[in-house]
Short mmCIF file of C-alpha atoms in Angstrom, two decimals:
data_model
loop_
_atom_site.label_atom_id
_atom_site.label_comp_id
_atom_site.label_asym_id
_atom_site.label_seq_id
_atom_site.Cartn_x
_atom_site.Cartn_y
_atom_site.Cartn_z
CA MET S 2 -32.24 18.68 49.15
CA ARG S 3 -34.21 18.13 52.05
CA VAL S 4 -34.50 21.79 53.93
CA ASP S 5 -35.18 21.74 57.66
CA VAL S 6 -37.52 24.47 57.71
CA HIS S 7 -37.63 25.53 61.30
CA THR S 8 -34.13 26.42 61.54
CA LEU S 9 -34.05 28.88 58.65
CA ALA S 10 -36.33 31.62 60.48
CA GLY S 11 -33.36 34.02 61.01
CA PRO S 12 -31.50 33.38 57.59
CA TYR S 13 -35.13 33.70 55.82
CA ALA S 14 -35.68 37.11 57.41
CA LEU S 15 -32.50 38.28 56.59
CA ASP S 16 -33.14 37.08 52.95
CA ALA S 17 -29.96 35.16 53.50
CA VAL S 18 -31.17 32.18 51.62
CA THR S 19 -30.90 30.67 48.24
CA SER S 20 -34.09 30.93 45.91
CA GLU S 21 -34.55 27.19 46.44
CA GLU S 22 -34.27 27.41 49.97
CA ARG S 23 -36.90 30.51 50.10
CA ARG S 24 -39.12 28.75 48.06
CA ALA S 25 -39.30 25.61 50.44
CA PHE S 26 -39.99 28.09 53.43
CA GLU S 27 -42.50 29.86 52.01
CA ASP S 28 -44.39 26.54 50.98
CA HIS S 29 -43.72 26.01 54.61
CA LEU S 30 -45.30 29.19 56.08
CA ARG S 31 -48.60 28.91 54.04
CA SER S 32 -49.26 25.92 56.26
CA CYS S 33 -47.87 27.16 59.62
CA PRO S 34 -49.34 30.40 60.81
CA SER S 35 -47.27 30.24 63.92
CA CYS S 36 -43.98 30.34 61.79
CA GLU S 37 -45.39 32.97 59.51
CA HIS S 38 -46.38 35.37 62.73
CA GLU S 39 -42.41 34.55 64.08
CA ILE S 40 -41.21 35.75 60.53
CA ASP S 41 -43.29 38.89 60.67
CA GLY S 42 -42.09 39.80 64.00
CA LEU S 43 -38.55 39.01 63.03
CA ARG S 44 -39.13 41.19 59.99
CA GLU S 45 -39.66 44.17 62.01
CA ALA S 46 -36.37 43.65 63.46
CA THR S 47 -34.51 43.63 60.05
CA ALA S 48 -36.50 46.66 59.15
CA ARG S 49 -34.81 48.88 61.36
CA LEU S 50 -31.52 47.46 60.15
CA GLY S 51 -32.07 50.11 57.45
CA HIS S 52 -32.18 52.81 59.77
CA ALA S 53 -28.24 52.50 60.21
CA VAL S 54 -27.54 53.04 56.43
CA ALA S 55 -30.04 55.63 55.62
CA ILE S 56 -28.82 58.38 53.46
CA ARG S 57 -30.78 61.03 51.60
CA PRO S 58 -31.22 60.17 47.81
CA PRO S 59 -30.52 62.80 45.07
CA ALA S 60 -33.18 65.15 44.55
CA TYR S 61 -33.72 64.26 41.30
CA LEU S 62 -35.03 60.99 42.16
CA LYS S 63 -37.88 62.31 44.14
CA GLN S 64 -38.71 64.21 40.70
CA GLN S 65 -38.46 60.85 38.53
CA VAL S 66 -40.66 58.85 40.86
CA MET S 67 -43.28 61.21 41.52
CA GLU S 68 -43.58 61.77 37.52
CA ARG S 69 -43.74 58.14 37.26
CA ILE S 70 -46.31 57.02 39.43
CA THR S 71 -48.71 59.38 37.21
CA GLU S 72 -48.27 56.89 34.39
CA THR S 73 -48.24 53.79 36.63
CA ARG S 74 -51.68 51.71 37.15
CA GLN S 75 -52.06 50.73 40.83
CA LEU S 76 -53.01 47.14 41.62
CA PRO S 77 -56.23 46.42 43.28
CA ALA S 78 -56.82 45.01 46.58
CA ARG S 79 -56.77 40.99 46.28
CA ARG S 80 -60.00 40.35 47.84
CA ASN S 81 -63.63 42.02 46.25
CA PRO S 82 -64.90 44.23 48.64
CA GLY S 83 -68.87 42.93 47.51
CA GLN S 84 -71.03 41.71 50.10
CA ARG S 85 -70.19 40.17 53.63
CA PRO S 86 -71.58 36.88 53.72
CA SER S 87 -74.91 37.25 55.86
CA ALA S 88 -74.05 33.78 57.69
CA ARG S 89 -76.13 32.97 60.68
CA PRO S 90 -75.96 29.57 62.35
CA ALA S 91 -78.46 27.23 60.55
CA GLY S 92 -80.99 25.24 61.90
CA ALA S 93 -80.96 23.68 65.42
CA HIS S 94 -78.03 21.91 66.95
CA GLN S 95 -79.66 18.55 67.60
CA GLY S 96 -78.17 15.50 66.42
CA ARG S 97 -74.72 16.86 66.44
CA ARG S 98 -71.64 14.63 66.12
CA PRO S 99 -68.25 15.97 67.48
CA ILE S 100 -66.86 17.86 64.62
CA THR S 101 -63.41 15.79 64.33
CA THR S 102 -65.47 12.66 63.78
CA THR S 103 -67.70 14.18 61.00
CA VAL S 104 -64.72 15.67 59.32
CA ALA S 105 -62.95 12.20 59.25
CA MET S 106 -66.07 10.73 57.70
CA LEU S 107 -66.94 13.42 54.85
CA THR S 108 -64.79 13.67 51.69
CA SER S 109 -61.92 15.73 51.02
CA ALA S 110 -64.05 19.05 50.34
CA ALA S 111 -64.68 19.07 54.04
CA ALA S 112 -60.97 18.41 55.12
CA MET S 113 -60.42 21.47 52.92
CA VAL S 114 -62.97 23.43 54.62
CA ALA S 115 -61.45 22.37 58.05
CA ALA S 116 -58.21 23.41 56.95
CA PHE S 117 -59.40 26.71 55.98
CA LEU S 118 -60.69 27.47 59.21
CA ALA S 119 -57.95 26.51 61.05
CA VAL S 120 -55.91 29.12 59.38
CA GLN S 121 -58.36 31.71 59.27
CA ALA S 122 -59.05 31.13 62.92
CA ASP S 123 -55.91 33.15 63.70
CA TYR S 124 -56.58 36.11 61.61
CA ARG S 125 -60.14 36.74 60.95
CA ALA S 126 -61.58 36.00 64.30
CA ASP S 127 -64.67 37.99 64.28
CA LEU S 128 -66.10 36.98 60.82
CA ALA S 129 -64.83 33.56 60.89
CA ASP S 130 -66.65 33.13 64.44
CA ARG S 131 -70.09 33.63 62.55
CA ARG S 132 -68.75 31.68 59.45
CA THR S 133 -67.23 28.85 61.61
CA GLN S 134 -70.52 28.06 63.28
CA SER S 135 -72.41 27.96 60.45
CA ILE S 136 -69.75 25.85 58.73
CA ALA S 137 -69.56 23.61 61.81
CA ALA S 138 -73.31 23.30 61.81
CA VAL S 139 -73.49 21.97 58.24
CA LEU S 140 -70.51 19.54 58.86
CA SER S 141 -72.01 18.12 61.83
CA ALA S 142 -75.14 17.55 60.64
CA PRO S 143 -76.16 13.73 60.29
CA ASP S 144 -77.41 13.98 56.60
CA ALA S 145 -74.65 16.13 55.41
CA ARG S 146 -73.90 15.10 51.74
CA THR S 147 -71.11 16.07 49.36
CA VAL S 148 -72.11 16.94 45.68
CA ASN S 149 -69.45 17.82 43.10
CA GLY S 150 -70.15 20.54 40.61
CA GLN S 151 -68.07 20.98 37.52
CA LYS S 152 -66.14 23.88 39.31
CA ALA S 153 -67.02 23.82 42.88
CA THR S 154 -68.24 21.61 45.47
CA LEU S 155 -71.30 21.62 47.87
CA ILE S 156 -71.70 20.10 51.33
CA VAL S 157 -75.64 20.11 51.88
CA SER S 158 -77.55 19.56 54.76
CA ARG S 159 -81.35 19.63 54.58
CA SER S 160 -81.98 19.41 58.05
CA ARG S 161 -79.88 22.32 58.60
CA ASP S 162 -81.20 24.20 55.47
CA ALA S 163 -77.72 25.18 54.35
CA ALA S 164 -74.94 24.39 52.41
CA ILE S 165 -71.09 24.97 52.05
CA PHE S 166 -69.94 26.29 48.76
CA THR S 167 -66.23 25.73 48.16
CA GLY S 168 -65.09 26.69 44.89
CA ALA S 169 -61.46 25.38 44.65
CA LYS S 170 -61.59 25.27 40.70
CA LEU S 171 -62.78 28.89 40.31
CA PRO S 172 -60.18 31.31 38.79
CA ARG S 173 -60.28 34.73 39.94
CA PRO S 174 -62.95 36.83 38.33
CA PRO S 175 -62.44 39.55 35.87
CA SER S 176 -61.58 43.03 37.68
CA GLY S 177 -64.66 44.65 38.75
CA GLN S 178 -66.73 41.39 38.77
CA ALA S 179 -67.57 38.66 41.44
CA TYR S 180 -69.02 35.26 41.50
CA GLN S 181 -72.84 35.29 42.49
CA LEU S 182 -74.79 32.34 43.72
CA TRP S 183 -78.36 31.32 43.10
CA LEU S 184 -80.70 29.14 44.59
CA LEU S 185 -82.89 27.28 41.93
CA ALA S 186 -86.55 26.62 42.57
CA PRO S 187 -88.09 23.47 41.13
CA ASP S 188 -89.41 25.57 38.33
CA GLY S 189 -85.87 27.00 37.67
CA SER S 190 -86.36 30.62 38.52
CA PRO S 191 -83.15 31.71 40.35
CA ARG S 192 -83.24 33.84 43.41
CA PRO S 193 -79.89 35.69 44.79
CA ALA S 194 -77.91 33.37 47.27
CA GLY S 195 -74.78 35.68 48.07
CA LEU S 196 -71.56 36.78 46.51
CA LEU S 197 -68.56 34.87 46.87
CA GLN S 198 -65.34 35.89 48.81
CA SER S 199 -62.36 33.93 49.69
CA GLY S 200 -62.94 30.68 51.34
CA PRO S 201 -65.90 28.61 51.91
CA TYR S 202 -69.32 30.37 51.76
CA VAL S 203 -72.53 29.26 53.28
CA VAL S 204 -75.81 29.41 51.74
CA THR S 205 -78.67 29.34 54.01
CA ALA S 206 -82.32 29.28 53.34
CA LEU S 207 -82.42 26.46 50.88
CA GLY S 208 -86.02 26.20 51.32
CA ASP S 209 -87.46 23.92 48.04
CA ALA S 210 -84.27 24.99 46.12
CA THR S 211 -83.41 22.47 43.93
CA HIS S 212 -80.07 23.48 42.28
CA LEU S 213 -77.07 26.06 43.26
CA ALA S 214 -76.08 28.06 40.34
CA VAL S 215 -72.89 30.22 39.81
CA THR S 216 -72.62 33.12 37.45
CA VAL S 217 -70.13 36.28 36.94
CA GLU S 218 -71.93 39.13 37.64
CA PRO S 219 -70.77 42.95 38.20
CA GLY S 220 -68.85 43.49 41.45
CA GLY S 221 -72.01 44.54 43.26
CA GLY S 222 -74.02 41.49 42.40
CA SER S 223 -77.26 41.56 40.46
CA ALA S 224 -81.04 40.88 41.11
CA LEU S 225 -81.28 38.22 38.40
CA PRO S 226 -78.45 36.66 36.41
CA THR S 227 -77.12 38.35 33.76
CA THR S 228 -74.84 35.83 32.46
CA LYS S 229 -74.73 32.06 31.90
CA PRO S 230 -74.26 29.76 34.84
CA ILE S 231 -70.58 28.49 35.15
CA ASP S 232 -71.83 25.70 37.16
CA ARG S 233 -74.94 24.44 38.38
CA ILE S 234 -74.82 21.71 41.07
CA PRO S 235 -77.76 19.68 42.23
CA MET S 236 -78.88 19.72 45.83
CA THR S 237 -81.17 16.60 45.96
CA MET M 16 -22.90 40.48 80.72
CA ASP M 17 -25.03 43.82 79.82
CA MET M 18 -26.63 44.98 83.01
CA ARG M 19 -28.71 47.70 81.35
CA THR M 20 -32.22 47.37 81.70
CA THR M 21 -33.06 50.44 79.89
CA ARG M 22 -35.13 49.84 76.55
CA GLU M 23 -34.11 51.60 73.54
CA ARG M 24 -37.56 52.10 72.54
CA ASP M 25 -38.53 54.73 75.01
CA GLU M 26 -38.16 57.31 72.58
CA PRO M 27 -41.37 59.05 70.92
CA GLY M 28 -40.33 60.33 67.77
CA ALA M 29 -39.79 57.17 65.75
CA ARG M 30 -42.81 55.38 67.08
CA SER M 31 -45.37 58.09 66.02
CA THR M 32 -43.89 58.07 62.48
CA ARG M 33 -44.33 54.51 62.25
CA GLY M 34 -48.24 54.35 62.80
CA GLU M 35 -48.18 57.59 60.38
CA LEU M 36 -46.94 55.34 57.54
CA ASP M 37 -49.37 52.91 57.83
CA GLY M 38 -52.09 55.61 57.58
CA LEU M 39 -50.18 57.15 54.37
CA LEU M 40 -49.86 53.91 52.58
CA GLU M 41 -53.57 53.20 52.95
CA GLN M 42 -54.28 56.57 51.34
CA VAL M 43 -51.58 55.57 48.80
CA ALA M 44 -53.52 52.60 48.05
CA LEU M 45 -56.59 54.91 46.88
CA GLY M 46 -54.22 56.87 44.39
CA ASP M 47 -53.63 59.83 46.61
CA ALA M 48 -50.30 61.20 45.41
CA GLU M 49 -50.01 63.49 47.89
CA ALA M 50 -50.04 60.96 50.54
CA PHE M 51 -47.23 59.28 48.39
CA GLU M 52 -45.23 62.23 48.38
CA ALA M 53 -45.36 62.42 52.14
CA LEU M 54 -44.60 58.66 52.34
CA TYR M 55 -41.76 59.17 50.02
CA GLU M 56 -40.01 61.85 52.54
CA GLN M 57 -40.44 59.20 55.34
CA ILE M 58 -38.67 56.17 53.48
CA ALA M 59 -36.71 57.22 50.44
CA GLY M 60 -33.67 57.53 52.75
CA VAL M 61 -34.11 54.15 53.93
CA VAL M 62 -34.80 52.55 51.13
CA TYR M 63 -32.09 54.38 48.79
CA GLY M 64 -29.35 54.08 51.80
CA LEU M 65 -30.33 50.24 52.17
CA VAL M 66 -30.06 49.59 48.24
CA ARG M 67 -26.89 51.73 48.03
CA ARG M 68 -25.22 49.71 50.90
CA VAL M 69 -25.98 46.20 49.41
CA VAL M 70 -25.63 46.95 45.74
CA ARG M 71 -22.80 49.64 45.99
CA ASP M 72 -22.96 50.56 42.46
CA PRO M 73 -24.58 54.10 42.80
CA VAL M 74 -26.35 54.03 39.16
CA GLN M 75 -27.77 50.55 39.60
CA SER M 76 -28.96 51.78 43.24
CA GLU M 77 -30.85 54.58 41.85
CA GLU M 78 -32.51 52.17 39.23
CA VAL M 79 -33.45 49.69 41.86
CA ALA M 80 -34.44 52.23 44.53
CA GLN M 81 -36.82 53.88 42.13
CA ASP M 82 -38.35 50.53 41.05
CA VAL M 83 -39.13 49.75 44.84
CA LEU M 84 -40.63 53.00 45.34
CA LEU M 85 -42.88 52.74 41.92
CA GLU M 86 -43.73 49.20 43.09
CA VAL M 87 -44.72 50.74 46.72
CA TRP M 88 -47.32 52.93 44.77
CA ARG M 89 -48.35 50.29 42.30
CA SER M 90 -49.00 47.73 44.85
CA ALA M 91 -50.11 49.67 48.08
CA ALA M 92 -53.62 48.08 48.17
CA ARG M 93 -51.71 44.51 48.35
CA PHE M 94 -50.22 45.69 52.09
CA ASP M 95 -51.69 43.71 54.89
CA PRO M 96 -51.56 45.11 57.73
CA GLY M 97 -52.09 41.92 59.73
CA ARG M 98 -48.69 40.80 58.78
CA GLY M 99 -46.61 43.75 60.10
CA THR M 100 -46.00 47.41 59.95
CA ALA M 101 -45.92 49.38 56.35
CA PHE M 102 -42.28 50.49 57.18
CA ALA M 103 -41.34 46.63 57.30
CA TRP M 104 -43.17 45.93 54.32
CA VAL M 105 -41.58 48.60 52.25
CA THR M 106 -38.04 47.83 53.48
CA THR M 107 -38.67 43.81 52.77
CA MET M 108 -39.53 44.81 49.12
CA ALA M 109 -35.81 47.00 48.81
CA HIS M 110 -33.89 44.61 50.34
CA ARG M 111 -34.93 41.39 48.51
CA ARG M 112 -34.44 43.40 45.33
CA ALA M 113 -31.18 44.43 46.53
CA VAL M 114 -30.03 41.09 47.17
CA ASP M 115 -31.31 39.82 44.17
CA LEU M 116 -29.69 42.18 41.98
CA VAL M 117 -25.85 41.95 43.76
CA ARG M 118 -26.33 38.14 43.73
CA SER M 119 -26.82 37.93 40.10
CA VAL M 120 -24.12 40.68 38.95
CA GLU M 121 -21.48 39.68 41.42
CA ALA M 122 -19.48 36.56 40.62
CA SER M 123 -18.62 34.50 44.05
CA ARG M 124 -15.13 35.35 43.92
CA ALA M 125 -15.67 38.93 43.71
CA ARG M 126 -18.07 38.47 46.47
CA GLU M 127 -15.64 36.72 48.71
CA GLN M 128 -13.10 39.48 48.25
CA ARG M 129 -15.47 41.96 49.29
CA ALA M 130 -16.56 40.22 52.24
CA VAL M 131 -13.03 41.05 53.74
CA HIS M 132 -13.85 44.94 53.64
CA GLU M 133 -17.49 43.91 54.46
CA ILE M 134 -16.55 42.51 58.03
CA ALA M 135 -14.57 45.62 58.66
CA HIS M 136 -17.19 47.94 57.08
CA ASP M 137 -17.15 51.55 58.02
CA ASP M 138 -20.53 53.36 57.12
CA VAL M 139 -19.59 56.80 55.26
CA SER M 140 -21.51 59.73 56.99
CA GLU M 141 -22.46 61.46 53.80
CA ALA M 142 -25.71 63.00 54.04
CA VAL M 143 -27.16 60.77 56.93
CA VAL M 144 -30.78 60.97 57.60
CA ASP M 145 -32.59 59.53 60.65
CA ARG M 146 -30.17 60.24 63.17
CA LEU M 147 -31.91 59.12 66.19
CA ASP M 148 -33.42 56.15 64.69
CA ARG M 149 -29.80 55.15 63.42
CA GLU M 150 -28.16 55.57 66.63
CA ARG M 151 -31.08 53.53 68.36
CA VAL M 152 -30.31 50.42 65.92
CA ARG M 153 -26.34 51.04 66.57
CA ARG M 154 -26.82 50.67 70.06
CA CYS M 155 -29.40 47.85 69.64
CA LEU M 156 -26.89 46.18 67.46
CA ASP M 157 -24.18 46.45 70.05
CA ARG M 158 -26.04 44.38 72.41
CA LEU M 159 -25.48 41.27 70.53
CA THR M 160 -22.76 38.76 70.73
CA GLU M 161 -19.88 39.25 68.05
CA VAL M 162 -21.02 36.32 66.02
CA GLN M 163 -24.76 37.44 66.27
CA ARG M 164 -23.81 40.91 65.19
CA ALA M 165 -21.44 39.72 62.34
CA SER M 166 -23.78 37.23 61.17
CA VAL M 167 -26.43 39.65 60.89
CA LYS M 168 -24.83 42.50 59.29
CA LEU M 169 -23.02 40.00 56.70
CA ALA M 170 -26.30 38.80 55.71
CA TYR M 171 -28.46 41.91 55.63
CA TYR M 172 -26.02 44.64 54.43
CA GLY M 173 -23.69 42.19 52.49
CA GLY M 174 -26.33 40.10 50.91
CA TYR M 175 -24.49 37.13 51.62
CA THR M 176 -26.34 33.83 52.16
CA HIS M 177 -26.21 31.81 55.25
CA GLN M 178 -23.89 29.22 53.91
CA GLU M 179 -21.75 32.15 52.77
CA VAL M 180 -21.42 33.76 56.12
CA ALA M 181 -20.64 30.34 57.61
CA GLY M 182 -17.69 29.98 55.53
CA LEU M 183 -16.71 33.79 55.91
CA LEU M 184 -16.82 33.54 59.82
CA LYS M 185 -15.46 30.04 60.08
CA VAL M 186 -18.55 28.85 62.39
CA PRO M 187 -20.69 25.66 61.56
CA LEU M 188 -23.66 26.35 59.56
CA GLY M 189 -26.03 25.25 62.24
CA THR M 190 -24.53 27.92 64.37
CA VAL M 191 -24.95 30.70 62.15
CA LYS M 192 -28.54 30.13 61.65
CA THR M 193 -29.17 30.16 65.42
CA ARG M 194 -26.99 33.23 65.76
CA MET M 195 -29.11 34.89 63.11
CA ARG M 196 -32.42 34.20 64.87
CA ASP M 197 -31.14 34.82 68.10
CA GLY M 198 -29.68 38.25 66.86
CA LEU M 199 -32.56 39.30 65.33
CA ILE M 200 -34.78 38.41 68.40
CA LYS M 201 -32.48 40.52 70.76
CA LEU M 202 -32.56 43.07 68.24
CA ARG M 203 -36.44 43.08 67.84
CA ASP M 204 -36.85 43.17 71.78
CA CYS M 205 -34.12 45.99 72.33
CA LEU M 206 -36.01 48.04 69.91
CA GLY M 207 -39.41 47.05 70.73
CA VAL M 208 -40.91 46.28 67.53
CA VAL M 209 -44.07 44.41 67.41
CA ALA M 210 -45.94 43.19 63.92
CA GLU M 211 -48.81 44.17 65.16
#
């Protein structure tokens, strides 16, 4: 059953759709920020419809609810607070190809990154600006290369002295913990290279590091790895 | 044609409450039970009233309302202010659950029979709360065309799908979809509500 998504905005906002239609529409919303924005606006209207039928609940309802919350665990926020990425535009801006050409020429990893940026740009303007610039700098570098690790992918540019890490196959870390990145020197010694948040992460100041590793660490990060790497990607 | 230009939104009370709610929800996300109590005072009437209107059965309505309020406590940290107000977040949750329940428990024949009364429904004025807000919404609903208003009300308060609404109102499916959207846009503009 083909669902013509664009005409379903009104019904969807009113929950006047079947579960199948709802799923299809929500799939669509994930890739259509302007549709999502429209729905958000329509929802503010439907929300007010509740006012027309509001009535005082029985007094014991409050008592029951207040009691129950004392034994109800709260979910944490989706993202790890962790460290903000200290992304700075990496390297000089010489030898820059137009970003669209570059994206077409690189692997699907870069396409994922570009798609991510297109969505993020709408919602996280200030953070994405710095990260976007850094990512664009790497993607447009003439020597940008993709390396696939076991769980994640790196797009490395030595001329920009930076690499984009996209961990598409990483599950959410255990509660209170985070993924930490490490740059490994030629002798194998690790130095901290940032804590992962959602979306691509730009690792800068590669120096003479030969590999990038990922470990699970306590939420705030560690000075040295405390667990074995879950991935170790060469950056040659 | 409606020549009124005054917007229904120019009433201070409800506005400040809305901003307050977002702040309370933020506190709730940090485990603040007092903030939750204050939030309860503001939203329980809408949550319970809406659920009761859709689900109808008083006992089931209480259960659903309680579930919703607990879920608000449980998932407060998941609220994304970038996607709209706390009020819309809560009522969306309440409405979804109410609709899912009424569709699963009511056989379609019973729902069709109920629809006859739904269209001519008169709200019972027992223990009405938020009188100002209530009147604003009603005045804005009055500005919709007949089909827009009927479609929106059947869908929202009756829990009917747009296909069912088309059948009940005897209008084409495409028309119902458009009327629902246009009706909501008109409502949104009349109430002066924005997502951000």
